[in-house]
Short mmCIF file of C-alpha atoms in Angstrom, two decimals:
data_model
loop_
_atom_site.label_atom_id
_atom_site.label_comp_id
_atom_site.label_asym_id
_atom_site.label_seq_id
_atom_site.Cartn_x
_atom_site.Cartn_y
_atom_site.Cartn_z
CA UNK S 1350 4.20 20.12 1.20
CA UNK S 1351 7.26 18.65 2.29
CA UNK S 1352 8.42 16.74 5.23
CA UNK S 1353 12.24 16.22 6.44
CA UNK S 1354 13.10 14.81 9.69
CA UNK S 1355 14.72 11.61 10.97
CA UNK S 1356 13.61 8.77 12.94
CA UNK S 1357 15.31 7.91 15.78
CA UNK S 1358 19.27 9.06 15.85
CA UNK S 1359 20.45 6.72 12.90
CA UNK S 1360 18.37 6.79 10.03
CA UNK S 1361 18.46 9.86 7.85
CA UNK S 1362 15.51 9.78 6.14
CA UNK S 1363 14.59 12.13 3.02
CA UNK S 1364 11.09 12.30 2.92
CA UNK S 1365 8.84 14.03 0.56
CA UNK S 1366 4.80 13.96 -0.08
CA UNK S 1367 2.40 16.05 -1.97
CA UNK S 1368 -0.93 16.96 -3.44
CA UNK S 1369 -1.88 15.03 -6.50
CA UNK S 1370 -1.59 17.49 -9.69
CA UNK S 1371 -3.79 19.38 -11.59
CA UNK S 1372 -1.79 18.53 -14.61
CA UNK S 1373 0.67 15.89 -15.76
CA UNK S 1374 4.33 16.88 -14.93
CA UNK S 1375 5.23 13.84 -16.87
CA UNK S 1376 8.66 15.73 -18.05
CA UNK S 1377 9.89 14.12 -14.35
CA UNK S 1378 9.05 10.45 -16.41
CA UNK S 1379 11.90 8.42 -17.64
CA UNK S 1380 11.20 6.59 -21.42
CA UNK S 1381 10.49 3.42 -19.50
CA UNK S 1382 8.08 4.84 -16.92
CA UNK S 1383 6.43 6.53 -19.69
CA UNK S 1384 5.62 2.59 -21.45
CA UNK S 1385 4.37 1.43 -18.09
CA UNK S 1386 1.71 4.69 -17.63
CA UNK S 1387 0.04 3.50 -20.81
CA UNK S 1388 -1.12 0.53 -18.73
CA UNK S 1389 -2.27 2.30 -15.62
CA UNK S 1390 -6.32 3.20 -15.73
CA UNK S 1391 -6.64 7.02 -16.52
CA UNK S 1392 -8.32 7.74 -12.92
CA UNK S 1393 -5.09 6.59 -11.39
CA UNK S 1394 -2.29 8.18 -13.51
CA UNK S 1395 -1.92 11.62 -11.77
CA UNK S 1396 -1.58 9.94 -7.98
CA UNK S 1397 0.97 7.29 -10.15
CA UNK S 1398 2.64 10.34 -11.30
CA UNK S 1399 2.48 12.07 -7.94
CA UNK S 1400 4.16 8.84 -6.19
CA UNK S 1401 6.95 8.75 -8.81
CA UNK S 1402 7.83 12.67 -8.06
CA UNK S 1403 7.97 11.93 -4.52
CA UNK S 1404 10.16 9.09 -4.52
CA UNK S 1405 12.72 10.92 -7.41
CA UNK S 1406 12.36 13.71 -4.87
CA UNK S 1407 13.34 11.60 -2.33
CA UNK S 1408 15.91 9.80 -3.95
CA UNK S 1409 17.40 12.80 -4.75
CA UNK S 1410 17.43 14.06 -1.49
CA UNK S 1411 18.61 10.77 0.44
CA UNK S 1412 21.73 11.18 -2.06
CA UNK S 1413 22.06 14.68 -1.53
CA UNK S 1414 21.34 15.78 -5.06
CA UNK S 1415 20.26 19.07 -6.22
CA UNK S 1416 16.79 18.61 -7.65
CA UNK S 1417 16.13 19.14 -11.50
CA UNK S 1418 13.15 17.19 -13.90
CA UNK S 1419 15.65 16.63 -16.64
CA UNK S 1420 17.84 14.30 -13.79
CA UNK S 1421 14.46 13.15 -12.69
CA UNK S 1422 13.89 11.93 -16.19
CA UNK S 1423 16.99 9.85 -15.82
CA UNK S 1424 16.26 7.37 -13.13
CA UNK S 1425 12.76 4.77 -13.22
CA UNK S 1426 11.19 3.98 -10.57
CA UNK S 1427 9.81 0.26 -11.32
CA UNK S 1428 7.90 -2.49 -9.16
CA UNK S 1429 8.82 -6.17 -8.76
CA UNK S 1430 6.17 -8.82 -9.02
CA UNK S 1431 5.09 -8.29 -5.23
CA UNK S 1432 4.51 -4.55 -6.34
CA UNK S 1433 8.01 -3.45 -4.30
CA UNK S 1434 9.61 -0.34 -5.95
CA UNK S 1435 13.43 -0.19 -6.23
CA UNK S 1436 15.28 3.01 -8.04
CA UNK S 1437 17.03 2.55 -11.83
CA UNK S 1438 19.68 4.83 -12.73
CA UNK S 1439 19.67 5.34 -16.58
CA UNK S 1440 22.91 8.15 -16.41
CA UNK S 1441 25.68 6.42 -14.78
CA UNK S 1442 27.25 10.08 -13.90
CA UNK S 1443 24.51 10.33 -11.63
CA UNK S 1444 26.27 9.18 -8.36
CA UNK S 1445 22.90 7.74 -6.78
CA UNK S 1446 24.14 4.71 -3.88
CA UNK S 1447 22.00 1.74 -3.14
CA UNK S 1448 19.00 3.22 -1.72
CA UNK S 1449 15.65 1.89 -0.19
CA UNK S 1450 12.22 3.63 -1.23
CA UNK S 1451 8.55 2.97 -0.58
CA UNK S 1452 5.44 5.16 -1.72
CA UNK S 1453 2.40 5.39 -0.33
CA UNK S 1454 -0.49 6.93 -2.23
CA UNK S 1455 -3.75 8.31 -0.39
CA UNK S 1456 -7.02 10.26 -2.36
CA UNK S 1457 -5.55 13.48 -3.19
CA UNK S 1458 -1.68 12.86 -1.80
CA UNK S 1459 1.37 10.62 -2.02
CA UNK S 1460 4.27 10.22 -0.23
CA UNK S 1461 7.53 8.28 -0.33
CA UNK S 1462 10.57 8.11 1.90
CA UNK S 1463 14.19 6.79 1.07
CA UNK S 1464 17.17 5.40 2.97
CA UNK S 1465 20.13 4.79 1.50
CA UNK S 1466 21.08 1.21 1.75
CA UNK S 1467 24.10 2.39 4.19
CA UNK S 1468 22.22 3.11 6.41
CA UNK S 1469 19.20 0.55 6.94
CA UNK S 1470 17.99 -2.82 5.56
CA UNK S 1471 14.56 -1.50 4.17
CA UNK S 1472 11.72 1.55 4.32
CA UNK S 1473 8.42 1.18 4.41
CA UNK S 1474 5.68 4.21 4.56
CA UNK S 1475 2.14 4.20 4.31
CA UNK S 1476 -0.68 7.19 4.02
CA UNK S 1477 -4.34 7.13 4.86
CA UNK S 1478 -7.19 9.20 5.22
CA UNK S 1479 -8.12 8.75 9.13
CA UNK S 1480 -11.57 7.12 9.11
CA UNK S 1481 -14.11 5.05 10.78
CA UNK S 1482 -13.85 1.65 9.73
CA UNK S 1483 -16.88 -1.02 10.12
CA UNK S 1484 -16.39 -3.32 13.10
CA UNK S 1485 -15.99 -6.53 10.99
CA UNK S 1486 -12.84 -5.03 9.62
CA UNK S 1487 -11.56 -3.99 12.88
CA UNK S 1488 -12.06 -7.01 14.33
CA UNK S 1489 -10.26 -8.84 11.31
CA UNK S 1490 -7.23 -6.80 11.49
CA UNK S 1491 -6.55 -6.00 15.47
CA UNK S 1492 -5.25 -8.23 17.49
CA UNK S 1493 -6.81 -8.67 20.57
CA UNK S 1494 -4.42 -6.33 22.35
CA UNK S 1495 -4.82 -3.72 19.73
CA UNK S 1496 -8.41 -3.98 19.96
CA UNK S 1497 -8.50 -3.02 23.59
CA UNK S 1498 -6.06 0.27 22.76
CA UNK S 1499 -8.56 1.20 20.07
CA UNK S 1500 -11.75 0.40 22.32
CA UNK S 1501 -9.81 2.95 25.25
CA UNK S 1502 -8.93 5.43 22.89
CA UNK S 1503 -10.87 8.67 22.75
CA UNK S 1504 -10.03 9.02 18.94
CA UNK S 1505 -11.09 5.85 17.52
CA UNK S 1506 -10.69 6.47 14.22
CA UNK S 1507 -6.89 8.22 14.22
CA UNK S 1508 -6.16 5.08 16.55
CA UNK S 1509 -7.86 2.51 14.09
CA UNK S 1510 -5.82 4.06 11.02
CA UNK S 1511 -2.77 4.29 13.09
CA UNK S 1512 -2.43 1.14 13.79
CA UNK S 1513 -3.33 0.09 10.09
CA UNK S 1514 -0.59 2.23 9.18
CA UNK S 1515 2.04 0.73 10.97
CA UNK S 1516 1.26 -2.61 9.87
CA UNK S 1517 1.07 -1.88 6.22
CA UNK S 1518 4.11 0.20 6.47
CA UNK S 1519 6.29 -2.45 8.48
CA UNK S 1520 4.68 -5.23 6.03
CA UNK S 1521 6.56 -2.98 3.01
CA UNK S 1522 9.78 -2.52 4.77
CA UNK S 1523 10.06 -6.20 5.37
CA UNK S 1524 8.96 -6.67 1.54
CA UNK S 1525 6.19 -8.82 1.81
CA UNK S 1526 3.11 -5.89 1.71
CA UNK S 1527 -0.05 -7.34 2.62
CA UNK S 1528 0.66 -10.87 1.32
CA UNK S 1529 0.75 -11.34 4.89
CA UNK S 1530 -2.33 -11.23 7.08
CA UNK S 1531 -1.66 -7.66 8.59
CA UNK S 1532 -3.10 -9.35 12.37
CA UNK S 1533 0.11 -11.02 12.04
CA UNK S 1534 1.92 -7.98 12.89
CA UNK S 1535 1.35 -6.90 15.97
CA UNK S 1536 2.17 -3.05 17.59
CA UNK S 1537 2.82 -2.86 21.63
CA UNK S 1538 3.74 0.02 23.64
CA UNK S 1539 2.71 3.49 23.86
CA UNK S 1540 0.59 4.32 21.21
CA UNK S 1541 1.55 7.98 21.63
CA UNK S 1542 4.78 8.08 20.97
CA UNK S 1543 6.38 6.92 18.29
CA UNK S 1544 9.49 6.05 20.19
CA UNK S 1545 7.58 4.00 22.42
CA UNK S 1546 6.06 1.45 19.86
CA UNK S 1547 7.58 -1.76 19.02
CA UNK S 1548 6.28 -4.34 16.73
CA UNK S 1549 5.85 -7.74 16.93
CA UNK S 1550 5.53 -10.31 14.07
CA UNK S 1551 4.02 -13.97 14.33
CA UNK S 1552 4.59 -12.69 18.57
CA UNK S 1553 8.11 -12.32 18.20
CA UNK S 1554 9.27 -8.81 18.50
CA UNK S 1555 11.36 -7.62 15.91
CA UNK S 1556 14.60 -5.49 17.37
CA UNK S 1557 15.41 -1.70 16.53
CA UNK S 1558 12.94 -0.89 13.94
CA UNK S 1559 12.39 2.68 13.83
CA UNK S 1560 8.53 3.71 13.68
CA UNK S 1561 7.51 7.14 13.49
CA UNK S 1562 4.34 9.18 12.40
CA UNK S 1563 2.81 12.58 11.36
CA UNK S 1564 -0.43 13.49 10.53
CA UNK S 1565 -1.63 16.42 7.93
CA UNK S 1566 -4.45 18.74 8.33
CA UNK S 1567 -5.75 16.00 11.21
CA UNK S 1568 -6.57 13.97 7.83
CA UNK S 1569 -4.33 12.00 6.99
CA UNK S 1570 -1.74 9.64 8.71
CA UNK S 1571 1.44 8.82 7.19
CA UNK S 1572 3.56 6.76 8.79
CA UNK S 1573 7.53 5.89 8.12
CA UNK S 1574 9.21 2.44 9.54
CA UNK S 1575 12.96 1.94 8.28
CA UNK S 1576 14.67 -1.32 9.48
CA UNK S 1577 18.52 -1.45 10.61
CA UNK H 1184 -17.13 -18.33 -21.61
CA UNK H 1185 -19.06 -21.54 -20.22
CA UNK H 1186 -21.98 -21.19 -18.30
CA UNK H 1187 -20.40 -22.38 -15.02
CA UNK H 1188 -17.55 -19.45 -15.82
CA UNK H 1189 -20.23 -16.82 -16.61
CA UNK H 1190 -21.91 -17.85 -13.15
CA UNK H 1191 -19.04 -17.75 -11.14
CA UNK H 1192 -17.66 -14.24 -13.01
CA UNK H 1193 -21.71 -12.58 -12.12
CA UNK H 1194 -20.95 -13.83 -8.68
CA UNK H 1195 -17.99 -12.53 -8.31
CA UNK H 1196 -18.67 -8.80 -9.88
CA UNK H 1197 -21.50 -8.90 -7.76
CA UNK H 1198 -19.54 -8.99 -4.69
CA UNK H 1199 -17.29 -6.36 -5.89
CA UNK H 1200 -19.92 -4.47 -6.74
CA UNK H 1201 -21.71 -4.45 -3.56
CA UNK H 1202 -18.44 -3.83 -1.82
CA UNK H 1203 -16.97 -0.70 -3.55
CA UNK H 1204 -20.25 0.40 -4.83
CA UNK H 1205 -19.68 0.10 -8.16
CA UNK H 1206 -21.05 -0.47 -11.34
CA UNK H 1207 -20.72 -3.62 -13.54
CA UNK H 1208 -19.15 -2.29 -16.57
CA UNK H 1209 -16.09 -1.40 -14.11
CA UNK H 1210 -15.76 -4.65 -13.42
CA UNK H 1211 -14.67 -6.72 -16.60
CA UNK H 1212 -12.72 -10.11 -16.26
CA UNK H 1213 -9.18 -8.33 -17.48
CA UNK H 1214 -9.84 -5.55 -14.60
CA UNK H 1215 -7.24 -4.94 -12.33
CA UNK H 1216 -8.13 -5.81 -8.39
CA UNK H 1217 -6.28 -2.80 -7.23
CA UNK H 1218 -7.48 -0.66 -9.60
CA UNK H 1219 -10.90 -0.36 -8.52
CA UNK H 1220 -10.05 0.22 -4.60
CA UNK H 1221 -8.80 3.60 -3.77
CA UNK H 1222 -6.42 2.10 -1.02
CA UNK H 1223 -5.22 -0.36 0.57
CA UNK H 1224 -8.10 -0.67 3.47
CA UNK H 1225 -10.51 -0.74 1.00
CA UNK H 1226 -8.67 -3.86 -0.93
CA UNK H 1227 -8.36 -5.37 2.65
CA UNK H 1228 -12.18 -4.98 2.99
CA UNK H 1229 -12.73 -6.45 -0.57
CA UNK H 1230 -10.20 -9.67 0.50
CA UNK H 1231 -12.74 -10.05 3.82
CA UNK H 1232 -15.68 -10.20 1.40
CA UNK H 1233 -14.25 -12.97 -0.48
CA UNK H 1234 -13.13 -15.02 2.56
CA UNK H 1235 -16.95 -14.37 4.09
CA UNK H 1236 -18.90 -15.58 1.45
CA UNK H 1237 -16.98 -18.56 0.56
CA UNK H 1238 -16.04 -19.07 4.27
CA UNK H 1239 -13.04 -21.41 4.89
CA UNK H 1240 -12.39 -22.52 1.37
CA UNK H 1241 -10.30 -19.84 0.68
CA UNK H 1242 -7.71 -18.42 2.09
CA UNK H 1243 -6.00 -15.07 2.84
CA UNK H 1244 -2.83 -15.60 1.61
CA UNK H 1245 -4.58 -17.38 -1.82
CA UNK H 1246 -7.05 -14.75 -2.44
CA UNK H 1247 -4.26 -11.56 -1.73
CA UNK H 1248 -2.17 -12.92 -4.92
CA UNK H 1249 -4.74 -12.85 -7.16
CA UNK H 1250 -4.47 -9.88 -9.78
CA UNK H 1251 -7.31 -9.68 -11.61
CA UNK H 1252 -11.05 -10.09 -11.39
CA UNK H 1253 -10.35 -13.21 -14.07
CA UNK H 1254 -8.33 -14.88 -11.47
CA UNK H 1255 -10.65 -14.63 -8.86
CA UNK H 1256 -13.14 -15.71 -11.21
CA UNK H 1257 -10.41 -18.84 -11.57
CA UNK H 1258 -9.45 -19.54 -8.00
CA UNK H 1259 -12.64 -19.66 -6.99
CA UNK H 1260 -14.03 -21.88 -9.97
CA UNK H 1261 -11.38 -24.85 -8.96
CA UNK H 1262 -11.48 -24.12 -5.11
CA UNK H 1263 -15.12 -23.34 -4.27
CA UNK H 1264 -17.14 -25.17 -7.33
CA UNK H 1265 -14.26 -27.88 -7.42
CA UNK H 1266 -14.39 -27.00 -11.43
CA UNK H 1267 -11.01 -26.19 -13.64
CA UNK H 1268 -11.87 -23.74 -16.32
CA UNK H 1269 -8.70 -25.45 -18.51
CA UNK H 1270 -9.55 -29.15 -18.04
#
């Protein structure tokens, strides 16, 4: 599956997700990906793998490059110490720009979006499986306004996971993840509509970031923020 | 391991265990946090545990940085049972 659209009229986003493998395509690996798999648990290798072919594909994409594994091969993918990913280029013929990424992984999918850095400040995506989530947790994570759209909502659960998205997702674009409480992060506006949302952070809201949202097979959420 | 560490490490798998319904011998002291949660609402829910059962001695932003089941084991060692595992 594959997903390419924008948010809002700015922003070209290349965005790619898909199922987690059957098998290994670690031929997409660069030599330096391949030493950090070694130290990933064997139950999470494929949806590691899976998140690394997504971004590439992305990458590729966002700098209008014609896909192959052997160029895949060529560029890492690696994670600072707060677990933010940021794009290597091993060939320097490859003419790959500055350009934002974030991955999301979710059960049996994973997704990643890029920006190039032209464009925006940061990108920050994040997939999950729409569920019902205990009422402690909701009650940790909501603010009090959010709590009242997710008490009025007749989907609880896709409005629960929504919302959960949008935090995580804005908490990546601004680099931080969920270092910060996510109740610090609050989303306003029509819940509905993507273009409608806005999000506020310690109250204040923060200006033209670009939210928007898709679901798959009524499943899953993924989400996509990009900041200007 | 002292006895105070191997306490505080039972304690602590315990909690894990009882949260992602797991078994112990997934839960060593060199394990990975994020490796036993299958995504990020689930290591939210995890984080919550913590910060119920030791209530306001610990604290969000302490507890998210911690990597490993060892350095939980660590934090809360010095912060809850006022003990330092390298004194």
């Amino acid at each position: 599956m594959s997903i390419d659209h924008c948010i809002g009229s700015h922003f070209p986003i290349a965005q790619f997700s898909s199922r987690i493998f059957d098998h290994n395509p670690d031929i997409i690996l660069s030599s330096q990906e391949f030493e950090k798999i070694e130290k990933i648990p064997e139950s999470k290798r494929q949806s590691w793998i899976a998140g690394r072919y997504c971004a590439k594909r992305a990458v590729f994409r966002a700098n209008d490059i014609e896909w192959n594994d052997e160029r895949a091969s060529s560029l890492s993918i690696i994670n600072d110490e707060s677990g933010r990913p940021s794009v290597v280029v091993h060939d320097t013929h490859m003419q790959i720009g500055r350009t934002h990424i974030s991955i999301s992984h979710a059960k049996e999918y994973a997704y990643a979006a890029a920006v190039l850095g032209k464009n925006a400040s940061g990108i920050g995506v994040d997939m999950e499986q729409i569920r019902t989530f205990p009422p402690d947790v909701l009650r940790e994570f909501l603010t009090d306004r959010e709590y009242r759209v997710y008490a009025e909502s007749n989907d609880q659960p896709k409005m629960a996971t929504l919302i959960w998205c949008i935090k995580e997702a804005y908490l990546k674009a601004i680099g931080t993840g969920l270092t910060i409480h996510p109740r610090r992060v609050e989303i306003i506006g029509d819940m509905h509509v993507p273009q409608k949302c806005c999000v506020l952070k310690d109250g204040i809201q923060q200006q033209r970031v670009c939210i928007d949202w898709t679901t798959t097979d009524d499943l899953y959420i993924l989400v996509t923020i990009v900041l200007p | 391991m002292t006895s105070m560490h191997d306490a505080v490490f039972r304690e602590v798998q315990m909690l894990i265990q009882t949260v992602l319904k797991l078994s112990e011998e997934q839960i060593t002291l060199s394990t990975n946090i994020a490796d036993l949660t299958d995504d990020s609402i689930q290591l939210f829910e995890l984080l919550m545990a913590f910060e119920k059962k030791y209530e306001t001695q610990t604290t969000y932003e302490d507890v998210v940085k911690l990597r490993t089941v060892g350095d939980v084991v660590e934090y809360v060692s010095r912060i809850v049972y006022k003990n330092d595992l390298h004194a």
